[in-house]
Tab-separated table of C-alpha atoms in Angstrom:
chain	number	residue	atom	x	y	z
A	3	UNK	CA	11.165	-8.527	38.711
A	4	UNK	CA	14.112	-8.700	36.806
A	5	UNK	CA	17.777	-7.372	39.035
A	6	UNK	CA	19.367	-4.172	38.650
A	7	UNK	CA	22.645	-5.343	40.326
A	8	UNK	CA	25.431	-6.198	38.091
A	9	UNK	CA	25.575	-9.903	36.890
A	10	UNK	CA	29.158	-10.138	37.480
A	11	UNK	CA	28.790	-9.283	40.939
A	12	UNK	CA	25.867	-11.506	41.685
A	13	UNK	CA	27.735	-14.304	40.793
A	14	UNK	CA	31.009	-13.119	42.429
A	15	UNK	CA	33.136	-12.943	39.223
A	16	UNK	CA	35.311	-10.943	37.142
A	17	UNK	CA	34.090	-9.078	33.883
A	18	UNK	CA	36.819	-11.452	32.166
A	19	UNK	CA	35.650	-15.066	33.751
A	20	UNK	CA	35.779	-18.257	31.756
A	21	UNK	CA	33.067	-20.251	31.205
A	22	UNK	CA	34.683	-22.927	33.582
A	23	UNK	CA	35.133	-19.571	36.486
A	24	UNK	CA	30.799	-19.082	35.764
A	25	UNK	CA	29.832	-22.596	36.231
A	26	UNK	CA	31.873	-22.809	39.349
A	27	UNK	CA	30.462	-19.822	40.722
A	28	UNK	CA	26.635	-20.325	39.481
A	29	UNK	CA	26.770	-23.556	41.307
A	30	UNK	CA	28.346	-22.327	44.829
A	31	UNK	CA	25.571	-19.614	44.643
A	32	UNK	CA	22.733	-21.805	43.706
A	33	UNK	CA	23.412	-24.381	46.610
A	34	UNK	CA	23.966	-21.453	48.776
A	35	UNK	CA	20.529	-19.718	48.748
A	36	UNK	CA	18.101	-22.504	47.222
A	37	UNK	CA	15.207	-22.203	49.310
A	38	UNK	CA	14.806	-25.842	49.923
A	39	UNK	CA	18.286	-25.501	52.037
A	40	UNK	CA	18.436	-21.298	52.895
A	41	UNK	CA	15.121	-20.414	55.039
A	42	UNK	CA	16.338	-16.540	55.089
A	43	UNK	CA	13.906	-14.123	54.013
A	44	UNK	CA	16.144	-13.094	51.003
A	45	UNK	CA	17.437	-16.127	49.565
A	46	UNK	CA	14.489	-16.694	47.203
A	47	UNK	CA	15.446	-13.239	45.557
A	48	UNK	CA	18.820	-13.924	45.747
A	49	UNK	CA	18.052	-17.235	44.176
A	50	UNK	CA	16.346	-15.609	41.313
A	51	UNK	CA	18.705	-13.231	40.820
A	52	UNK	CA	21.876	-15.615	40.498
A	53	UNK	CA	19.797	-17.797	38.023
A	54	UNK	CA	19.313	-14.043	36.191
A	55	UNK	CA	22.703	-13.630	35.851
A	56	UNK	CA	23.993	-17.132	34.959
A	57	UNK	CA	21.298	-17.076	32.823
A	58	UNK	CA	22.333	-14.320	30.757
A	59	UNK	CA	26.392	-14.456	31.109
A	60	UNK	CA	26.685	-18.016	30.257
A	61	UNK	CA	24.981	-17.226	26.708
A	62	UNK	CA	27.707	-15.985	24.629
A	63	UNK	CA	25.128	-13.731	22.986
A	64	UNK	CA	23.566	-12.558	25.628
A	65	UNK	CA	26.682	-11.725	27.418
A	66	UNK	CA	27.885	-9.480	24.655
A	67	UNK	CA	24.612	-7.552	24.547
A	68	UNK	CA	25.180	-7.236	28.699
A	69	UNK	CA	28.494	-6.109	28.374
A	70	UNK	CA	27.499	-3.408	25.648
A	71	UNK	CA	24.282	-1.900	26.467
A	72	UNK	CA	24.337	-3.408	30.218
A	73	UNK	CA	20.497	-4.135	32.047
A	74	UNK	CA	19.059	-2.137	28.988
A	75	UNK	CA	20.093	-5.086	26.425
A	76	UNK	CA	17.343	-6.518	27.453
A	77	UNK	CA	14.589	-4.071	27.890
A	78	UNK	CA	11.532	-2.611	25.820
A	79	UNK	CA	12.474	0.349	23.962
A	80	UNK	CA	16.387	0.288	23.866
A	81	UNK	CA	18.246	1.863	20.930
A	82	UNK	CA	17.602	-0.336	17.844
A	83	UNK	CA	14.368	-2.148	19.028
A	84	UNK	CA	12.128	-3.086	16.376
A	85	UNK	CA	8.938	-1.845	15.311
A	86	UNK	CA	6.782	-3.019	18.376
A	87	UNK	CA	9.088	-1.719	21.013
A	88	UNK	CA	10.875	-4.569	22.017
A	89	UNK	CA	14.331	-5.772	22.633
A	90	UNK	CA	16.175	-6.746	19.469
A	91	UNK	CA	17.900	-9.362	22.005
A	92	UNK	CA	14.032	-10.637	22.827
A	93	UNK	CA	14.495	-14.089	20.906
A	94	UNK	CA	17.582	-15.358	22.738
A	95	UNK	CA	15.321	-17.568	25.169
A	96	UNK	CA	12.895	-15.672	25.837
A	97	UNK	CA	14.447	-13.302	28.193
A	98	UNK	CA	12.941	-9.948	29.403
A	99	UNK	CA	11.676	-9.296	31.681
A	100	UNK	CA	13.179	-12.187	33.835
A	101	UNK	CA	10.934	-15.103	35.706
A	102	UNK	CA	11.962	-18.192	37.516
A	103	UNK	CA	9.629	-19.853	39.777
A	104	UNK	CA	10.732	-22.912	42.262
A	105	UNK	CA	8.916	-25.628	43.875
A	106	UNK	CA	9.445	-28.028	46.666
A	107	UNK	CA	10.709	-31.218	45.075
A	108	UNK	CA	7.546	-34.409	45.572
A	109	UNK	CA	8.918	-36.552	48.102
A	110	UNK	CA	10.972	-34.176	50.371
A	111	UNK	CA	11.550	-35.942	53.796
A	112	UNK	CA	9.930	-34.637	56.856
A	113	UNK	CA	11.940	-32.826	59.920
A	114	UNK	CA	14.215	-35.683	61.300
A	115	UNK	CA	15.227	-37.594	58.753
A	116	UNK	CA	18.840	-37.479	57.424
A	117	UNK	CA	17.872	-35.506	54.420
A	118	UNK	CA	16.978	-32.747	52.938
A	119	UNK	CA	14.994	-31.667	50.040
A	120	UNK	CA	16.408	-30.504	46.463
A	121	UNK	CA	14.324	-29.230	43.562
A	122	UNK	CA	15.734	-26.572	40.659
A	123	UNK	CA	19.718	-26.741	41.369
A	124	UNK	CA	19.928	-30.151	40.208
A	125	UNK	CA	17.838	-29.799	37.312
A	126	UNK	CA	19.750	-26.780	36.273
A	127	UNK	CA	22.957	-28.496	36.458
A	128	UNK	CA	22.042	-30.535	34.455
A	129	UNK	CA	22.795	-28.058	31.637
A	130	UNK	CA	26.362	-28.529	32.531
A	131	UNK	CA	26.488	-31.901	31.053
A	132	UNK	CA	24.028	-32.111	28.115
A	133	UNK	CA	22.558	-28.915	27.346
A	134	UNK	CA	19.163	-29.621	29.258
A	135	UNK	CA	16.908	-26.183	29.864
A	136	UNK	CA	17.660	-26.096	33.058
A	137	UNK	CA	14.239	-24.454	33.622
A	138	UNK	CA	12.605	-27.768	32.643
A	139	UNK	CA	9.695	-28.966	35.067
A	140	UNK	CA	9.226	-32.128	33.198
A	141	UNK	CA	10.509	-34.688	35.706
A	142	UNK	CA	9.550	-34.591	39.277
A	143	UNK	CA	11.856	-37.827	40.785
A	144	UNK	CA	12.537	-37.027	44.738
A	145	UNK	CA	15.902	-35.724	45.087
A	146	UNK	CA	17.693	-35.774	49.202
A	147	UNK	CA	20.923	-34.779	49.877
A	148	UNK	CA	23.713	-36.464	52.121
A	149	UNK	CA	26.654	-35.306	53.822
A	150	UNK	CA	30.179	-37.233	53.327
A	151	UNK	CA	33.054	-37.060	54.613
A	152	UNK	CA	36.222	-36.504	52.418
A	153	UNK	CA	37.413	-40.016	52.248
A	154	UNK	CA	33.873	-41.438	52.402
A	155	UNK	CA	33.816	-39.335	48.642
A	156	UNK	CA	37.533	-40.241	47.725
A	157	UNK	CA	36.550	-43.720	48.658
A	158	UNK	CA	33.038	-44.737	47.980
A	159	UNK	CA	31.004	-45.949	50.650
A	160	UNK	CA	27.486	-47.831	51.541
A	161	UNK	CA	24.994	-45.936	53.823
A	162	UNK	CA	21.989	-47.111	55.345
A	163	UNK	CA	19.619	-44.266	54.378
A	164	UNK	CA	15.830	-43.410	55.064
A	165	UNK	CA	14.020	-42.756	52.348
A	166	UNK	CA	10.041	-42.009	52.800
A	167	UNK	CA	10.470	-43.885	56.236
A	168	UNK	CA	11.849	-46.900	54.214
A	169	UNK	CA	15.135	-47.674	55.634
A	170	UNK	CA	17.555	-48.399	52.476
A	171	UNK	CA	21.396	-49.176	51.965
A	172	UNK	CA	22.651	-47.152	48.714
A	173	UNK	CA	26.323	-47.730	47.423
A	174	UNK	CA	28.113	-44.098	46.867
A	175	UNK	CA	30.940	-45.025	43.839
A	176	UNK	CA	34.535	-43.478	44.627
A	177	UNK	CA	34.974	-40.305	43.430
A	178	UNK	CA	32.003	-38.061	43.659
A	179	UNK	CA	32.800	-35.029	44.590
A	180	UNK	CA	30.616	-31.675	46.240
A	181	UNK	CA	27.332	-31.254	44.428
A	182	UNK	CA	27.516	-34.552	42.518
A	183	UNK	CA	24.292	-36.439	41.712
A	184	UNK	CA	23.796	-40.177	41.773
A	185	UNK	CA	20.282	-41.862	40.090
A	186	UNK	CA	19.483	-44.787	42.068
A	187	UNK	CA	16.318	-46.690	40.831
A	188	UNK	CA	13.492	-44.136	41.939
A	189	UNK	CA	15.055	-40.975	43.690
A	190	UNK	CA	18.518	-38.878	43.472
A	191	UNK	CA	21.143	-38.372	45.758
A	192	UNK	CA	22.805	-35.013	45.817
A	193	UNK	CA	26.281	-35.029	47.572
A	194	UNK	CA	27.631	-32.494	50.003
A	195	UNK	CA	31.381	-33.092	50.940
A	196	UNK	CA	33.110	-31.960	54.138
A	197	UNK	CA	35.959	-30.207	53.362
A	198	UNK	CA	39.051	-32.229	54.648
A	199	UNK	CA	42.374	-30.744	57.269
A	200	UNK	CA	44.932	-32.170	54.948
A	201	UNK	CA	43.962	-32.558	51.544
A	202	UNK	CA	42.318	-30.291	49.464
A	203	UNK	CA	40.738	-31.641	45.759
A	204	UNK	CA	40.735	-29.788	42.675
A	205	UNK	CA	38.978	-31.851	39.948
A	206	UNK	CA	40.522	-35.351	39.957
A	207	UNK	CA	43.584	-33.868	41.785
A	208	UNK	CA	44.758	-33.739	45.358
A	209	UNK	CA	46.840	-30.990	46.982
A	210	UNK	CA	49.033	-30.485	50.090
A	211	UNK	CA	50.976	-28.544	51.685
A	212	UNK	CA	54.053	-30.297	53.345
A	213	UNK	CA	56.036	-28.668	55.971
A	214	UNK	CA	60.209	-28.987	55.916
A	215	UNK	CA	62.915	-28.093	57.908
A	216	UNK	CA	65.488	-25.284	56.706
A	217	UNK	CA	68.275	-27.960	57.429
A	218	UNK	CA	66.256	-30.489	55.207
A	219	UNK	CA	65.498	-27.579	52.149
A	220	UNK	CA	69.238	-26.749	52.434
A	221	UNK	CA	70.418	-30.159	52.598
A	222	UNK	CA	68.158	-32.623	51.421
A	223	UNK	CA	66.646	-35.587	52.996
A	224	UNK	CA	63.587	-37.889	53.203
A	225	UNK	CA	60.037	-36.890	54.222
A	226	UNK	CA	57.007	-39.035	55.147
A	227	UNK	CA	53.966	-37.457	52.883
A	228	UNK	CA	50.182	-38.190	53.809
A	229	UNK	CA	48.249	-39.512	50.651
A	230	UNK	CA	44.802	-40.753	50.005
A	231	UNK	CA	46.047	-44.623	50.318
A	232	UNK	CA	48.390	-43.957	53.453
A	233	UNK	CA	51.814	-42.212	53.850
A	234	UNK	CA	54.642	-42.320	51.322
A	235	UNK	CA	58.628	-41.456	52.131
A	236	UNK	CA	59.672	-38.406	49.435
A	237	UNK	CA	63.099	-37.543	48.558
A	238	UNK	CA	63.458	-33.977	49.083
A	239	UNK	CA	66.284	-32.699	47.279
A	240	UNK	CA	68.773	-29.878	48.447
A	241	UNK	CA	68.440	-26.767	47.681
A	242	UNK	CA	64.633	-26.796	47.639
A	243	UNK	CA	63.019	-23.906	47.462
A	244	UNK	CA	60.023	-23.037	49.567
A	245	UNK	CA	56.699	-23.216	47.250
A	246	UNK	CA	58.364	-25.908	45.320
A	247	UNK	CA	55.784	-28.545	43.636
A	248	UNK	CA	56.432	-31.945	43.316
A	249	UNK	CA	53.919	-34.236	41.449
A	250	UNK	CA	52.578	-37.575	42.391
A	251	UNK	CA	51.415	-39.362	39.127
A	252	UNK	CA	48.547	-41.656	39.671
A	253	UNK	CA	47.732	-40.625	43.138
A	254	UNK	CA	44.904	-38.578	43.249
A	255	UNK	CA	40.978	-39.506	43.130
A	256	UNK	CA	39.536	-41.983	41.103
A	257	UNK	CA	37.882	-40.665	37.659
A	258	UNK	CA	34.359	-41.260	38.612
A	259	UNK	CA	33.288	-41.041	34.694
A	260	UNK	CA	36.414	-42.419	33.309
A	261	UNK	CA	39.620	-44.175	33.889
A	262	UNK	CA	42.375	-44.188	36.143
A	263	UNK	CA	43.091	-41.728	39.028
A	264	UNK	CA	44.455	-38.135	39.289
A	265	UNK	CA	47.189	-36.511	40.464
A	266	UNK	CA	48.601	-35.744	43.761
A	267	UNK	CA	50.550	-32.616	44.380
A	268	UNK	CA	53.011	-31.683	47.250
A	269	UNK	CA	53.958	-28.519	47.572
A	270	UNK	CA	56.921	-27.691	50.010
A	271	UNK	CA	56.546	-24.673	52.576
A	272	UNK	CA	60.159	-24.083	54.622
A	273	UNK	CA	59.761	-23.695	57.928
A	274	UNK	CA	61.853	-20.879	59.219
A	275	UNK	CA	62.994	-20.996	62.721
A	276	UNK	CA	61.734	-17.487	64.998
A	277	UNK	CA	64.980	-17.660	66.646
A	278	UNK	CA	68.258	-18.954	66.163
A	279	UNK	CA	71.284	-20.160	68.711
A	280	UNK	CA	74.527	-18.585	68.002
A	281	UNK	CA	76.401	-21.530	66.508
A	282	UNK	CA	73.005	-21.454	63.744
A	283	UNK	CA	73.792	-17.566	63.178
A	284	UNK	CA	77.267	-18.370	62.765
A	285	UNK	CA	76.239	-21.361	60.380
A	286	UNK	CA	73.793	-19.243	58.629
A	287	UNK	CA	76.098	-16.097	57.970
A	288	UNK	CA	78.852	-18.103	56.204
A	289	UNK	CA	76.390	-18.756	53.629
A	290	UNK	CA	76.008	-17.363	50.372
C-alpha cells in the first residue's frame, strides 16, 4: 500500500531540496531501515515508503504533480483523469498504486562471519551513477558489507575477509568513502565508515576545527594542525577572527574516480578564557 505521509518528510527534507540534498537523504534512509541490516518490525514499511518517496521526488515530473495535487497526483479518479479513470500521471514509470518488494541477496553469510548481507540499496544506487532502474532484479552477485575505520578509507587498506567460509585478502583503494561499492571478481563490497574525532569529510574534502588562544587570535603566531599525512605548523595571523577558514590546497582525500586529492579546511574557534587575572582585565580594557 502506497504512504499517506508526506514525501518530504519521509525522507527528512525540505519542500525546496536539491537533487544533491535527495540523494543524500534517500541513501542515509535506505541503509538505515533495509531489512537485511534493520530487524525492527517497521523497517520493511519504512523501507518501502522511503523508496515511495525518492521514487517520486527525484522525477522532476513526478515531483511537480506531488507538489500540485499532493498523494492524489497519483491516484484513480483525480481531476483531469482520462476516460478509464486513471491518473493522467499513470505513464511516468508506472507508478500508482506503489509496490517494491525486497529479497535477501544469494550468498548472504551466516551469523558469525564479519559480514553482513546487502540486496536492493546497492542496486538502487546504482541509479546515481548511470541511470540504472534501480528496481532491476536482473543480477543477483553476493554483496557483504565491511566496517572501516576513517583512515583505513582515507588510506586504502588490505583485509583478510571470509567470504562463503573461504578466507580471502581484498585490497580497499584510498578514498572510498560511507556506502561506497567495490566489484571484486565474483561478489561486492559495500563500505561502512566510522566516523572519525578529528576530521570530518565532505566529498573529497577534509574539515577541522582548530582551537587558538585569544593571545594567539590577537597577536598572531604558529599552530601545529593535524592532517591526514601527519601534523603541519600554520601561521595564524593577528587579528584572526574566530570562525575564520583557512584552506589547505591538495590536502584532502584522494579522488577515488579521478585525479589528485581534495582539500583540507581549518577553521579557527578562539578560545575564550572563563576567568581572567586582573593584570588580563587591565590588558583587555585598554583595548579597542
Amino acid at each position: 500500500m502506497p504512504t499517506n505521509r508526506d514525501y518530504y518528510d519521509v525522507l527528512g527534507v525540505s519542500k525546496s531540496a536539491s537533487t544533491d540534498e535527495l540523494k543524500k537523504a534517500y541513501r542515509k534512509k535506505a541503509l538505515e531501515f533495509h531489512p537485511d541490516r534493520n530487524k525492527s518490525k517497521e523497517a520493511e514499511e519504512k523501507f518501502k515508503e522511503v523508496n515511495e518517496a525518492y521514487e517520486v521526488l527525484n522525477n522532476p515530473q513526478k515531483r511537480k504533480a506531488y507538489d500540485q495535487f499532493g498523494h492524489a497526483a497519483f491516484s484513480q479518479g483525480m481531476p483531469g483523469a482520462g476516460p478509464t479513470g486513471q491518473s493522467p500521471f499513470g505513464d511516468m514509470g508506472g507508478f500508482g498504486p506503489f509496490t517494491y518488494q525486497y529479497s535477501s541477496s544469494p550468498g548472504g553469510t551466516a551469523a558469525g562471519n564479519d559480514f553482513e548481507g546487502f540486496s536492493d540499496p546497492f542496486e538502487i544506487f546504482e541509479q546515481f551513477f548511470g541511470g540504472v532502474n534501480p528496481f532491476s532484479r536482473a543480477r543477483s552477485v553476493p554483496r557483504y558489507g565491511i566496517t572501516l575505520d576513517f583512515m583505513e578509507a582515507v588510506k586504502g587498506v588490505e583485509k583478510q575477509v571470509s567470504i562463503n567460509g573461504q578466507k580471502k585478502k581484498i585490497k580497499i583503494p584510498a578514498g572510498v568513502d560511507d556506502g561506497s561499492r567495490v566489484r571484486f571478481n565474483d561478489f561486492y563490497i559495500t563500505i561502512d565508515v566510522k566516523p572519525d574525532k578529528i576530521f570530518r569529510r565532505e566529498g573529497d574534502d577534509v574539515f577541522i576545527d582548530q582551537k587558538i588562544s585569544l593571545k594567539t587570535a590577537i597577536l598572531g603566531d604558529k599552530v601545529e594542525v593535524p592532517t591526514i599525512d601527519g601534523k603541519i605548523t600554520l601561521k595564524v595571523r593577528p587579528g584572526t577572527q574566530s570562525g575564520t577558514m583557512v584552506r589547505l590546497s591538495g590536502k584532502g582525500i584522494t579522488r577515488l574516480h579521478g585525479r589528485g586529492k581534495g582539500d583540507q579546511y581549518v577553521r579557527f574557534i578562539v578560545k575564550i578564557p572563563d576567568k581572567l587575572t586582573r593584570q588580563q582585565k587591565e590588558a583587555v580594557e585598554v583595548l579597542d
